[in-house]
Structure formats: C-alpha cells, structure tokens
mmCIF file of C-alpha atoms in Angstrom:
data_model
loop_
_atom_site.group_PDB
_atom_site.id
_atom_site.type_symbol
_atom_site.label_atom_id
_atom_site.label_comp_id
_atom_site.label_asym_id
_atom_site.label_seq_id
_atom_site.Cartn_x
_atom_site.Cartn_y
_atom_site.Cartn_z
ATOM 1 C CA UNK A 439 157.829 99.846 -22.457
ATOM 2 C CA UNK A 440 158.955 99.876 -18.818
ATOM 3 C CA UNK A 441 160.279 96.804 -17.067
ATOM 4 C CA UNK A 442 157.839 94.559 -15.258
ATOM 5 C CA UNK A 443 158.790 93.444 -11.775
ATOM 6 C CA UNK A 444 157.741 91.619 -8.650
ATOM 7 C CA UNK A 445 159.105 91.174 -5.137
ATOM 8 C CA UNK A 446 159.963 87.904 -3.420
ATOM 9 C CA UNK A 447 159.303 87.996 0.327
ATOM 10 C CA UNK A 448 158.972 85.549 3.195
ATOM 11 C CA UNK A 449 156.341 86.811 5.620
ATOM 12 C CA UNK A 450 153.905 85.242 8.036
ATOM 13 C CA UNK A 451 150.471 86.753 8.653
ATOM 14 C CA UNK A 452 150.770 87.371 12.393
ATOM 15 C CA UNK A 453 146.985 87.485 12.887
ATOM 16 C CA UNK A 454 146.521 84.079 11.235
ATOM 17 C CA UNK A 455 149.352 82.631 13.348
ATOM 18 C CA UNK A 456 147.679 84.028 16.464
ATOM 19 C CA UNK A 457 144.339 82.517 15.392
ATOM 20 C CA UNK A 458 146.024 79.135 14.820
ATOM 21 C CA UNK A 459 147.631 79.294 18.276
ATOM 22 C CA UNK A 460 144.298 80.137 19.918
ATOM 23 C CA UNK A 461 142.552 77.285 18.088
ATOM 24 C CA UNK A 462 145.296 74.867 19.168
ATOM 25 C CA UNK A 463 145.040 76.083 22.775
ATOM 26 C CA UNK A 464 141.258 75.530 22.771
ATOM 27 C CA UNK A 465 141.627 72.053 21.283
ATOM 28 C CA UNK A 466 144.253 71.121 23.891
ATOM 29 C CA UNK A 467 141.941 72.291 26.684
ATOM 30 C CA UNK A 468 139.081 70.176 25.260
ATOM 31 C CA UNK A 469 140.821 66.923 24.293
ATOM 32 C CA UNK A 470 140.647 64.051 26.763
ATOM 33 C CA UNK A 471 144.209 62.850 26.071
ATOM 34 C CA UNK A 472 145.556 66.231 27.243
ATOM 35 C CA UNK A 473 143.509 66.311 30.478
ATOM 36 C CA UNK A 474 145.655 66.486 33.607
ATOM 37 C CA UNK A 475 149.026 66.562 31.828
ATOM 38 C CA UNK A 476 149.623 70.292 32.212
ATOM 39 C CA UNK A 477 149.787 70.829 28.444
ATOM 40 C CA UNK A 478 149.667 74.447 27.269
ATOM 41 C CA UNK A 479 150.707 76.628 24.353
ATOM 42 C CA UNK A 480 151.195 80.404 24.472
ATOM 43 C CA UNK A 481 153.091 83.347 23.022
ATOM 44 C CA UNK A 482 156.150 84.492 24.938
ATOM 45 C CA UNK A 483 157.249 87.623 23.104
ATOM 46 C CA UNK A 484 158.003 86.485 19.567
ATOM 47 C CA UNK A 485 158.384 82.838 20.592
ATOM 48 C CA UNK A 486 155.749 80.165 20.966
ATOM 49 C CA UNK A 487 156.222 78.206 24.183
ATOM 50 C CA UNK A 488 154.741 74.734 24.602
ATOM 51 C CA UNK A 489 154.708 73.209 28.089
ATOM 52 C CA UNK A 490 153.750 69.617 29.004
ATOM 53 C CA UNK A 491 154.695 66.949 31.549
ATOM 54 C CA UNK A 492 156.525 64.742 28.996
ATOM 55 C CA UNK A 493 158.475 65.215 25.778
ATOM 56 C CA UNK A 494 155.890 63.149 23.875
ATOM 57 C CA UNK A 495 153.021 65.361 25.069
ATOM 58 C CA UNK A 496 154.975 68.500 24.095
ATOM 59 C CA UNK A 497 155.489 67.065 20.593
ATOM 60 C CA UNK A 498 151.770 66.157 20.432
ATOM 61 C CA UNK A 499 150.860 69.773 21.261
ATOM 62 C CA UNK A 500 153.269 70.893 18.511
ATOM 63 C CA UNK A 501 151.498 68.544 16.055
ATOM 64 C CA UNK A 502 148.123 70.079 16.951
ATOM 65 C CA UNK A 503 149.574 73.577 16.420
ATOM 66 C CA UNK A 504 151.106 72.568 13.070
ATOM 67 C CA UNK A 505 147.766 71.213 11.851
ATOM 68 C CA UNK A 506 146.088 74.519 12.777
ATOM 69 C CA UNK A 507 148.806 76.478 10.921
ATOM 70 C CA UNK A 508 148.220 74.378 7.790
ATOM 71 C CA UNK A 509 144.452 74.944 7.964
ATOM 72 C CA UNK A 510 145.107 78.691 8.228
ATOM 73 C CA UNK A 511 147.339 78.695 5.149
ATOM 74 C CA UNK A 512 150.702 79.170 6.879
ATOM 75 C CA UNK A 513 153.519 77.004 5.564
ATOM 76 C CA UNK A 514 155.383 74.815 8.055
ATOM 77 C CA UNK A 515 158.616 75.985 6.411
ATOM 78 C CA UNK A 516 158.203 79.213 8.370
ATOM 79 C CA UNK A 517 157.938 77.377 11.726
ATOM 80 C CA UNK A 518 161.229 76.590 13.438
ATOM 81 C CA UNK A 519 160.976 74.277 16.452
ATOM 82 C CA UNK A 520 163.549 72.907 18.817
ATOM 83 C CA UNK A 521 163.508 69.740 20.886
ATOM 84 C CA UNK A 522 161.601 69.512 24.181
ATOM 85 C CA UNK A 523 163.886 70.532 27.050
ATOM 86 C CA UNK A 524 163.403 69.287 30.614
ATOM 87 C CA UNK A 525 162.699 72.149 32.992
ATOM 88 C CA UNK A 526 162.001 70.874 36.491
ATOM 89 C CA UNK A 527 159.005 68.516 36.318
ATOM 90 C CA UNK A 528 157.865 69.799 32.918
ATOM 91 C CA UNK A 529 159.131 69.859 29.372
ATOM 92 C CA UNK A 530 159.329 73.117 27.402
ATOM 93 C CA UNK A 531 159.474 73.369 23.638
ATOM 94 C CA UNK A 532 160.162 76.744 22.007
ATOM 95 C CA UNK A 533 159.253 77.579 18.427
ATOM 96 C CA UNK A 534 159.647 80.683 16.319
ATOM 97 C CA UNK A 535 158.067 81.904 13.101
ATOM 98 C CA UNK A 536 160.764 82.780 10.539
ATOM 99 C CA UNK A 537 160.194 85.958 8.572
ATOM 100 C CA UNK A 538 162.334 87.694 5.993
ATOM 101 C CA UNK A 539 164.864 86.257 3.584
ATOM 102 C CA UNK A 540 168.382 86.042 5.004
ATOM 103 C CA UNK A 541 171.194 87.356 2.810
ATOM 104 C CA UNK A 542 172.492 83.801 2.409
ATOM 105 C CA UNK A 543 169.105 82.568 1.130
ATOM 106 C CA UNK A 544 168.710 85.682 -1.042
ATOM 107 C CA UNK A 545 172.030 84.864 -2.715
ATOM 108 C CA UNK A 546 170.870 81.270 -3.273
ATOM 109 C CA UNK A 547 167.638 82.480 -4.884
ATOM 110 C CA UNK A 548 169.554 84.984 -7.043
ATOM 111 C CA UNK A 549 171.892 82.203 -8.191
ATOM 112 C CA UNK A 550 168.948 79.958 -9.107
ATOM 113 C CA UNK A 551 167.405 82.802 -11.135
ATOM 114 C CA UNK A 552 170.716 83.547 -12.913
ATOM 115 C CA UNK A 553 171.572 79.906 -13.645
ATOM 116 C CA UNK A 554 168.181 78.398 -14.521
ATOM 117 C CA UNK A 555 165.898 81.336 -15.276
ATOM 118 C CA UNK A 556 165.448 83.246 -18.537
ATOM 119 C CA UNK A 557 168.460 85.410 -19.457
ATOM 120 C CA UNK A 558 166.493 88.679 -19.618
ATOM 121 C CA UNK A 559 165.634 88.494 -15.904
ATOM 122 C CA UNK A 560 167.569 90.546 -13.336
ATOM 123 C CA UNK A 561 167.296 90.171 -9.571
ATOM 124 C CA UNK A 562 168.523 92.449 -6.826
ATOM 125 C CA UNK A 563 168.540 92.092 -3.054
ATOM 126 C CA UNK A 564 166.693 94.818 -1.148
ATOM 127 C CA UNK A 565 167.006 94.254 2.590
ATOM 128 C CA UNK A 566 165.127 91.064 3.451
ATOM 129 C CA UNK A 567 163.404 90.754 0.059
ATOM 130 C CA UNK A 568 164.332 90.365 -3.600
ATOM 131 C CA UNK A 569 163.164 92.458 -6.550
ATOM 132 C CA UNK A 570 163.024 90.616 -9.871
ATOM 133 C CA UNK A 571 162.778 92.629 -13.129
ATOM 134 C CA UNK A 572 162.392 91.825 -16.808
ATOM 135 C CA UNK A 573 160.905 93.313 -19.973
ATOM 136 C CA UNK A 574 158.753 90.211 -20.444
ATOM 137 C CA UNK A 575 155.988 89.266 -18.002
ATOM 138 C CA UNK A 576 156.151 85.701 -19.323
ATOM 139 C CA UNK A 577 159.776 85.483 -18.168
ATOM 140 C CA UNK A 578 158.754 86.705 -14.717
ATOM 141 C CA UNK A 579 156.049 84.057 -14.529
ATOM 142 C CA UNK A 580 158.626 81.455 -15.557
ATOM 143 C CA UNK A 581 160.831 82.601 -12.652
ATOM 144 C CA UNK A 582 157.893 82.260 -10.220
ATOM 145 C CA UNK A 583 157.235 78.714 -11.489
ATOM 146 C CA UNK A 584 160.963 77.912 -11.218
ATOM 147 C CA UNK A 585 161.148 79.114 -7.600
ATOM 148 C CA UNK A 586 157.937 77.318 -6.607
ATOM 149 C CA UNK A 587 159.436 74.107 -7.987
ATOM 150 C CA UNK A 588 162.836 74.559 -6.327
ATOM 151 C CA UNK A 589 163.549 72.922 -2.987
ATOM 152 C CA UNK A 590 164.184 75.907 -0.712
ATOM 153 C CA UNK A 591 163.736 75.637 3.045
ATOM 154 C CA UNK A 592 161.745 78.850 3.335
ATOM 155 C CA UNK A 593 158.220 79.913 2.507
ATOM 156 C CA UNK A 594 158.172 82.406 -0.390
ATOM 157 C CA UNK A 595 155.445 84.818 -1.450
ATOM 158 C CA UNK A 596 155.444 86.799 -4.689
ATOM 159 C CA UNK A 597 153.993 90.304 -4.323
ATOM 160 C CA UNK A 598 153.761 93.607 -6.243
ATOM 161 C CA UNK A 599 153.603 91.980 -9.678
ATOM 162 C CA UNK A 600 153.435 94.893 -12.112
#
C-alpha cells in the first residue's frame, strides 16, 4: 500500500480578507463614534493601511477589522500589525497578512513532528509548505491533532489529505 500524505500550509483567502476589509470600511463610515475623525481603512498594495486622527481611533479601526476577519474565518495569527505612527496631523497603522511558512517555522514544525509525533511519520519541507507522509492514516491524523494543539504563532491549514 502506498504512503498516505498531507500538506501543511499557511494561506489566507484573499477574497475573504478583501470582504472583511470592505465590511470594516462600511461599518467605520456608518458608526457615530467614527464620524468626523478621518478614520479610514484601505489596501495599499499588499498592506492594509489604517488612518485616523489619533492612535486610539486607529487601534479602534483595527479592532473593527479584526472582528470582521474572525467572522469571515480568517485567523488573527495571520494578521501582523504595527503601532500607530504619527504622520503630520494623522496617525497611520500598517498591517500585513502573513502567508507561507518560513523555513524557521517549518523546521520548528518538523522538530515537533519528529519529537512528539508517531515514529512512522516523515516530514519534508517543500518551499513554503510541509509534506507529511506515513503508511498509517491514523498516524497522520494524530500529527494534525498534535499540531492543532501546539502553540505556534502561525495559522496552519492541512490540505491534500490522501
């Protein structure tokens, strides 16, 4: 019998992120506490730029955006935000959506699988994803449970389970 396998990836559905941003923008335009403070949120290339007249308002806009991401099923582990920076009379806050597994994180995941996972499981790094193989599907499911329970600072998805 051939080996079973699955891939570990860290991807963000760009369309869902765009929908979340548009919902947040509409809510900010409607809410009374954001009236007249120059609060806005928009894409700027691959970055999300939040502009407001105070650092607190910029963080409030970020909170609205985070709540929309959660409702759309996007983990906050994939959102990386800085601190509001003063830029003239306004404050700018830039955020990015992290995608892909860095080689450092891939090595961490591989070490967790080797140390704590079933012995028949092999993992190999393939670019910005990991392929995990084993003869037993039960062992692969144990690895998925192990990784879901581990405290990693990135959002993982498990695809191509065969």
